[in-house]
Structure formats: structure tokens, C-alpha cells
XYZ file of C-alpha atoms in Angstrom:
419
model
C -20.820 -50.546 46.911
C -20.091 -47.472 48.885
C -16.347 -48.057 48.820
C -16.376 -48.590 45.140
C -18.273 -45.283 44.500
C -15.691 -43.529 46.604
C -12.831 -45.077 44.682
C -14.444 -44.122 41.277
C -14.960 -40.529 42.528
C -11.343 -40.141 43.616
C -10.090 -41.500 40.329
C -12.409 -39.058 38.420
C -11.088 -36.270 40.525
C -7.521 -37.317 39.931
C -8.051 -37.444 36.192
C -9.932 -34.007 36.207
C -6.875 -32.496 38.095
C -4.474 -34.106 35.624
C -6.473 -32.740 32.668
C -6.480 -29.311 34.056
C -2.773 -29.353 34.774
C -2.179 -30.331 31.137
C -4.382 -27.337 29.971
C -1.995 -24.836 31.307
C -0.894 -21.585 29.492
C 1.242 -21.366 26.567
C 4.280 -22.066 28.537
C 3.265 -25.641 29.193
C 5.698 -28.050 27.547
C 2.909 -30.679 26.937
C 0.861 -28.204 24.901
C 3.792 -27.406 22.593
C 4.561 -24.051 21.042
C 1.927 -21.337 20.379
C 1.272 -20.712 16.869
C 0.672 -17.097 15.520
C -1.295 -16.740 12.338
C 0.042 -13.868 10.217
C -1.815 -12.842 7.091
C 1.062 -11.200 5.279
C -0.895 -10.162 2.089
C 2.320 -10.341 0.064
C 2.516 -12.640 -2.888
C 4.589 -15.756 -3.126
C 8.015 -15.044 -4.487
C 8.016 -11.361 -3.703
C 11.056 -9.775 -1.808
C 8.436 -8.483 0.893
C 7.221 -12.019 1.635
C 10.773 -13.411 1.791
C 11.804 -10.638 4.135
C 8.823 -11.346 6.400
C 9.462 -15.086 6.399
C 13.183 -14.377 7.345
C 12.246 -12.076 10.186
C 9.816 -14.699 11.504
C 12.566 -17.355 11.393
C 14.784 -15.010 13.403
C 12.048 -14.607 15.988
C 11.313 -18.327 16.347
C 15.019 -18.981 16.785
C 15.016 -16.800 19.928
C 11.512 -17.698 20.951
C 11.312 -21.671 20.598
C 7.751 -21.583 22.284
C 6.302 -19.493 19.464
C 5.818 -20.297 15.842
C 4.810 -17.922 13.194
C 2.467 -19.108 10.399
C 2.921 -16.706 7.630
C 0.097 -16.793 5.135
C 1.037 -15.416 1.626
C -1.230 -12.899 0.009
C -3.555 -13.315 -3.066
C -5.733 -11.247 -5.431
C -8.627 -11.701 -2.848
C -6.657 -10.082 0.132
C -9.405 -7.482 1.035
C -12.140 -9.903 0.795
C -10.328 -12.551 2.755
C -9.761 -10.303 5.818
C -13.337 -8.911 5.580
C -14.749 -12.542 5.729
C -12.322 -13.370 8.731
C -13.468 -10.279 10.566
C -17.142 -10.805 9.938
C -16.843 -14.319 11.103
C -15.103 -12.975 14.372
C -12.166 -15.268 13.432
C -9.355 -12.818 12.536
C -5.703 -13.826 12.304
C -3.485 -13.003 15.170
C -1.769 -10.398 12.910
C -2.202 -9.001 9.474
C -0.833 -6.572 6.902
C -3.304 -3.766 6.795
C -2.359 -2.849 3.212
C -3.097 0.881 3.551
C -6.071 0.772 5.980
C -4.775 0.324 9.559
C -6.593 3.316 10.804
C -9.732 3.916 8.724
C -10.787 0.362 8.167
C -9.246 -1.787 10.724
C -8.667 0.542 13.752
C -11.802 -0.963 15.536
C -10.264 -4.420 15.215
C -6.542 -3.851 16.120
C -4.648 -3.327 19.383
C -3.456 0.378 19.867
C 0.242 0.463 19.575
C 1.134 4.041 20.510
C 2.635 2.942 23.896
C 5.016 0.348 22.560
C 8.706 1.226 23.126
C 9.476 1.801 19.448
C 6.435 4.176 19.023
C 8.577 7.357 19.745
C 10.559 6.683 16.496
C 7.563 7.106 14.045
C 8.337 9.985 11.636
C 6.385 13.174 11.550
C 5.342 12.623 7.956
C 3.689 9.323 8.896
C 1.404 10.785 11.616
C -1.304 11.960 9.259
C -1.353 8.419 7.711
C -1.461 6.370 10.826
C -2.704 8.236 13.821
C -6.446 9.132 14.658
C -7.639 12.246 16.331
C -6.826 10.514 19.798
C -3.196 10.149 18.803
C -3.703 6.262 18.558
C -2.245 4.081 15.819
C -2.640 0.422 15.258
C 0.212 -0.902 13.289
C 4.082 -1.217 13.299
C 4.707 0.681 10.039
C 7.658 -0.438 8.015
C 7.752 2.377 5.331
C 5.822 5.371 3.900
C 4.878 5.030 0.367
C 5.869 8.212 -1.523
C 3.978 7.970 -4.935
C 4.639 10.256 -7.822
C 5.743 9.501 -11.481
C 8.490 6.916 -11.850
C 10.686 7.683 -14.956
C 13.473 6.190 -16.943
C 16.447 8.623 -16.990
C 17.978 7.192 -20.002
C 14.716 7.483 -22.031
C 14.179 11.146 -21.014
C 17.764 12.042 -21.783
C 17.464 10.522 -25.374
C 14.287 12.411 -26.005
C 15.703 15.633 -24.623
C 13.217 16.032 -21.815
C 14.280 17.557 -18.356
C 12.078 16.088 -15.569
C 12.778 19.162 -13.467
C 11.045 21.292 -16.167
C 7.766 19.526 -15.995
C 5.428 21.513 -13.612
C 2.033 21.458 -15.529
C 0.261 18.897 -17.282
C 0.883 20.757 -20.446
C 4.670 20.386 -19.750
C 4.032 16.727 -19.243
C 2.261 16.236 -22.528
C 4.813 18.066 -24.452
C 7.370 15.765 -22.846
C 5.370 12.644 -23.891
C 5.135 14.079 -27.478
C 8.927 14.181 -27.777
C 9.215 10.770 -26.355
C 6.673 9.178 -28.718
C 8.416 11.030 -31.583
C 11.637 9.629 -30.747
C 10.214 6.079 -30.948
C 9.765 5.236 -27.353
C 6.638 4.780 -25.158
C 5.746 7.689 -22.953
C 3.516 5.950 -20.451
C 3.347 2.166 -19.507
C 0.223 0.633 -17.954
C -1.519 -2.665 -17.841
C -4.978 -4.035 -17.537
C -3.546 -7.230 -16.243
C -1.635 -5.525 -13.501
C -4.049 -5.259 -10.574
C -4.534 -1.624 -9.544
C -2.261 -0.132 -12.224
C -4.997 1.800 -13.956
C -6.344 2.811 -10.556
C -3.017 4.397 -9.502
C -3.515 6.806 -12.551
C -6.515 8.234 -11.016
C -5.379 7.868 -7.477
C -2.298 10.050 -8.286
C -3.769 12.525 -10.619
C -7.264 13.385 -9.279
C -6.076 15.275 -6.075
C -4.508 17.974 -8.260
C -7.649 18.547 -10.084
C -10.010 19.128 -7.183
C -10.415 22.487 -5.669
C -10.218 22.557 -1.708
C -13.980 23.222 -1.714
C -14.439 20.257 -3.917
C -12.338 18.046 -1.707
C -14.276 18.988 1.426
C -17.436 18.201 -0.600
C -16.250 14.719 -1.238
C -15.814 14.303 2.488
C -19.412 15.305 3.006
C -20.829 13.032 0.351
C -20.973 15.376 -2.705
C -19.419 13.853 -5.750
C -18.149 16.431 -8.289
C -18.818 14.943 -11.693
C -17.141 17.749 -13.597
C -13.772 17.349 -12.059
C -13.884 13.589 -12.555
C -14.710 14.013 -16.155
C -11.727 16.478 -16.566
C -9.595 13.603 -15.497
C -11.373 11.169 -17.791
C -10.956 13.422 -20.804
C -7.246 13.828 -20.042
C -6.853 10.053 -20.123
C -8.769 9.858 -23.432
C -6.565 12.573 -24.896
C -3.413 10.469 -23.900
C -4.992 7.424 -25.560
C -5.627 9.271 -28.952
C -2.131 10.749 -28.716
C -0.676 7.307 -28.420
C 1.051 7.884 -25.137
C 0.294 4.347 -23.686
C 1.948 1.177 -24.606
C 0.068 -0.571 -27.567
C -0.311 -3.766 -25.754
C -1.999 -2.181 -22.792
C -4.847 -4.918 -22.779
C -2.537 -7.941 -22.779
C 0.538 -6.614 -20.992
C 1.282 -7.925 -17.588
C 3.258 -6.206 -14.604
C 6.270 -8.053 -15.811
C 5.866 -6.588 -19.354
C 5.555 -3.073 -18.247
C 8.643 -3.480 -16.008
C 10.522 -4.801 -18.920
C 9.716 -1.762 -21.056
C 11.038 0.439 -18.263
C 14.095 -1.746 -17.660
C 15.100 -2.027 -21.443
C 14.885 1.773 -21.892
C 11.893 1.520 -24.162
C 9.333 3.591 -21.989
C 9.519 6.770 -19.950
C 6.837 7.069 -17.198
C 5.272 4.748 -14.750
C 2.413 5.809 -12.347
C 3.333 3.267 -9.646
C 4.803 3.096 -6.216
C 8.526 3.065 -6.044
C 8.437 -0.470 -4.778
C 7.735 -1.459 -8.431
C 11.273 -0.230 -9.108
C 12.494 -3.589 -7.692
C 10.804 -5.554 -10.361
C 12.118 -3.109 -13.002
C 15.701 -3.705 -11.666
C 15.297 -7.427 -11.659
C 15.160 -7.359 -15.478
C 18.073 -4.752 -15.650
C 20.114 -3.969 -12.654
C 21.761 -1.204 -14.612
C 18.636 0.721 -15.398
C 18.567 4.355 -14.174
C 15.304 5.394 -12.580
C 14.097 8.553 -10.966
C 10.862 9.933 -9.273
C 9.171 13.204 -9.911
C 6.012 14.961 -8.432
C 2.643 14.817 -10.027
C 1.633 18.041 -11.918
C -1.569 19.783 -10.702
C -4.109 21.962 -12.270
C -4.990 23.256 -8.736
C -2.054 24.194 -6.650
C 1.503 22.970 -6.944
C 2.872 19.608 -7.870
C 2.753 16.917 -5.105
C 3.593 13.536 -4.065
C 0.991 11.204 -2.748
C 1.862 9.499 0.571
C 0.336 6.331 2.265
C 0.879 3.277 4.336
C 2.685 0.500 2.566
C 3.900 -2.399 4.779
C 2.272 -2.082 8.120
C 1.455 -4.868 10.650
C -1.226 -4.989 13.337
C -2.423 -7.341 16.142
C -5.868 -8.445 16.530
C -7.664 -6.993 19.740
C -9.206 -10.538 20.165
C -6.193 -12.639 19.592
C -5.803 -15.474 22.091
C -2.039 -14.941 21.936
C -1.971 -11.154 22.111
C 1.100 -11.164 24.452
C 3.178 -13.209 22.075
C 1.936 -11.370 18.978
C 2.924 -8.092 20.574
C 6.256 -9.425 21.429
C 6.843 -10.511 17.732
C 5.750 -6.919 16.712
C 8.369 -5.344 19.065
C 10.969 -7.803 17.687
C 10.145 -6.830 14.178
C 10.644 -3.046 15.346
C 14.277 -3.638 16.283
C 16.364 -1.788 13.662
C 18.397 -4.928 12.781
C 15.108 -6.599 11.827
C 13.180 -3.675 10.532
C 16.055 -2.852 8.087
C 15.406 -6.351 6.423
C 11.878 -5.284 5.774
C 12.537 -1.614 4.705
C 15.010 -2.739 2.165
C 12.187 -4.478 0.197
C 10.310 -1.218 -0.541
C 12.612 1.409 -2.179
C 10.670 3.919 0.014
C 11.034 6.117 3.092
C 11.327 4.172 6.380
C 8.391 4.887 8.791
C 10.792 4.809 11.989
C 13.571 7.413 12.539
C 15.893 4.976 14.000
C 15.932 2.828 10.839
C 17.609 3.961 7.671
C 15.473 4.402 4.407
C 16.432 2.270 1.552
C 15.217 4.340 -1.449
C 18.121 2.908 -3.682
C 18.481 4.664 -6.851
C 15.466 6.858 -6.190
C 17.406 8.518 -3.321
C 18.859 11.428 -5.341
C 15.563 12.421 -6.840
C 13.666 11.921 -3.564
C 16.251 14.165 -1.751
C 15.995 16.827 -4.428
C 12.070 17.037 -4.599
C 11.222 16.218 -0.936
C 14.108 17.497 1.075
C 15.551 20.346 -0.919
C 12.359 21.611 -2.789
C 9.982 20.778 0.052
C 7.333 19.334 -2.451
C 3.939 18.897 -0.830
C 3.115 15.444 0.431
C -0.650 14.636 0.521
C -2.407 11.378 1.592
C -3.493 8.943 -1.037
C -6.635 10.187 -2.630
C -8.873 7.185 -2.399
C -7.957 6.539 1.237
C -8.961 10.121 2.089
C -11.947 10.945 -0.120
C -13.258 7.928 -1.826
C -12.823 5.110 0.825
C -13.659 1.675 -0.685
C -13.798 2.452 -4.321
C -10.285 2.002 -5.640
C -11.514 -1.121 -7.484
C -13.978 1.062 -9.280
C -11.253 3.671 -9.991
C -9.359 0.909 -11.523
C -12.228 -0.427 -13.629
C -13.347 2.956 -14.893
C -9.861 4.059 -15.790
C -9.346 0.861 -17.535
C -12.466 1.354 -19.484
C -11.114 4.646 -20.472
C -7.814 3.458 -21.747
C -9.284 0.387 -23.488
C -11.928 2.431 -25.205
C -14.895 0.570 -23.579
C -16.147 3.847 -21.751
C -16.683 7.416 -22.573
C -15.760 9.998 -19.961
C -19.478 10.464 -19.072
C -19.995 6.651 -18.722
C -16.794 6.338 -16.549
C -17.898 9.210 -14.331
C -21.349 7.597 -13.883
C -19.762 4.334 -12.747
C -17.574 6.212 -10.090
C -20.416 8.237 -8.839
C -22.732 5.373 -8.366
C -20.071 3.376 -6.461
C -19.119 6.493 -4.343
C -22.733 7.019 -3.361
C -23.254 3.352 -2.560
C -20.167 3.330 -0.281
C -21.174 6.596 1.409
C -24.568 4.954 2.211
C -22.860 1.863 3.496
C -20.697 4.084 5.809
C -23.803 5.874 7.114
C -25.663 2.590 7.943
């Protein structure tokens, strides 16, 4: 019996050693390749998702022991990542969709010491870096948002975009465009975030510096918001918006711009690609947003930006992939999908037909660039800004009612941030 016990013990020990040997690191051939989960937050069929998938394949070809599982985006992106983070089960990497520092900084690996970090452009520092000089993503581009316009429509209506300095100038231009039988402003209740962009772009130029500081301290200025709300109601009454606002889709509004039927679109330059898909010969430009306080400006923010989870089990491989994406040959594939300024100085921007007006306003005229309003002063309430602005355009809300909605949500989010 004693010999049997010894033989059984020896066999068990041998099996244990074999099992341990098979459980080696990610380089073990028996384990197979490491799979990195990458939550892209880009919708199926978009040029952005296609570019991400191509870069992932490029990386896999050079790193056969690593596979990139790219997850497409959906309408529930923000909630999806919140659930993953709350469950301590984040993806290895994700697109931070504008919130790398202020919402996800505590969950992401700092990247300021990566070899490509020295190439970050100065205009991106206020967007990505915290007070310690840390940043948490590989930024692809910097979103420069103003008012997109159709050059042909403005020319037909006799409107010079360079002459639009005040909101009064803008409204006079809209009157000319409407009277010429074209639509001054396109927007869509079915295009997620489109009504919210109206408020996000316009509100910064309505607040005084004192009121902006008040917003950071938790003081919501109702009068200023109502000024915005009354402006939107005035535009509705003047028939500046497309008549099918409530039923129009993002494709519909892009078609109006592409077919020279509409003049202005308050959306990021990346929307220009959708417009061009319906008419490659369309002529588009960009102009700064007028202001009641101060001078016209452009809003800037993070667009495509990818971070690595602090708790990823495959952090080494994920960082290697991030560094690979940062190479100019790969990064240029991503930059070309945005029609915006590249975030890294060693990668050419790809503004396309916005290049001439971008150069005029940003490089020549030194137009002021300010961080996107909601990400600076109303963190977490963009959906409410969208809902309230939609209510103003559709006629479901008065300026006072819209203001009360936004104020309530603002106070709620401030309380959550303190708790």
C-alpha cells in the first residue's frame, strides 16, 4: 500500500507540474494568442470603424500572438462602458468619446511617457492633460467645431460668411437664404446629439466670464440659458429650420447640405464625410460661432482617442498596440476619417475641403479656440441639453420649461459629483 501511495503521489505531482507548465504567460504556444477587447464606440459601416479594423489587422499581421477584438459602437455607448467599469470588468481598451481625462482618467493607464507623447500638439493640451501633466489616451484628432456651411448656397443667396460676426449678422444671412427658397439651418430630432450641438456650440458665447466661473462652482444662471432658448424659438418662428425636423434623419440633413438645398449645419467637421458621400462635388466650409460676449470662436474637443485600462490583464500587449497605432503610417489612416486637425504634430491633418476655411480662421485670423461647453461646465448633461433643445425646436417646451429641465439636471449632476 505504501508503494501505491507513493506512485499516486508522484503521478499527481507530475500532473501538477505539467498543468503549471501549460499555464505559462501569453507567449505560451499551447495557450494560443492573447485577445485584446477594444470597445471602439464607432458604428457599423462608418469610415472610423473600418479604419480601426484595418489598423487592427495590420497589427495582428506583425504580432501573430495577439488578436484584437474590435467591438462596434451603439446608441448606448456611454451606459455600456459605465456598466463595465462598475462591474470591474472594463475592456482592455476603449474609445473615450470626449471624456478621457474628466470621466475616465481614474480608470486608464497614463500615457504621457510613451515615445509618441512628445508629438502632441499644443492645442490639445487643454483637452487631454490634467494639472499634473498626465494624459490617458492616444489622441487621433482634435475636433474643431463651428458652423459648417454650403458655399454654393451662400453664394446663391448673396451671403459672405466672412461678414457674419454677430448673431444679428447670422439672422440676416438666414433671412436671405430663406427668401431665396433654401433652408437656412438643418437639424434632426432623429440624429442623436444634433439638437444638443446647437446648445453646446452657442452657449459659451452667451455667458460672461463671471457666469462661467459660477457654473464651475455650481451656480446655474437661468437668465443666460433662457437667452439661448429664446434665440432658438425665434429661429423656429422665422422658419430657419428644415420643415421635416421631427422626422428627418442624419442622412436626410446630410442630403440637404449635399444637394445645395441648405446652408448651415451645427455639427463637427466629421459630418462632412457623410455629406460628401451623397455628393462628392459639394462645396463646404467652416466658420466660427458668433458671440454676444467676446469675439467669435471655435469649440475644440477630443474626438477619436483610445486608452488602455489600468487593470487590463494584457496591459503590455495593449500598450504595444497603442504605440503601433501612433506610428504615422497607421495614424494617418485614422486621421483621414475625421476631416479634422490631427492631434500629433508628426501626422498630417486631413481637413479635406475644410482646409482653406480652417487656415483662414484658425491660422490667419487666430480665432479663439475654447473647450466644448458641456465637457467644461455641464459635465454629464449633454443628453438633457439635447432633449431640451429638441423640445424648443419641436414646440413642446417654452424657454422657461427648457431652462427648468436643464437646471434640474445640472443640480442633480453637481450633487452626484460631490457625493
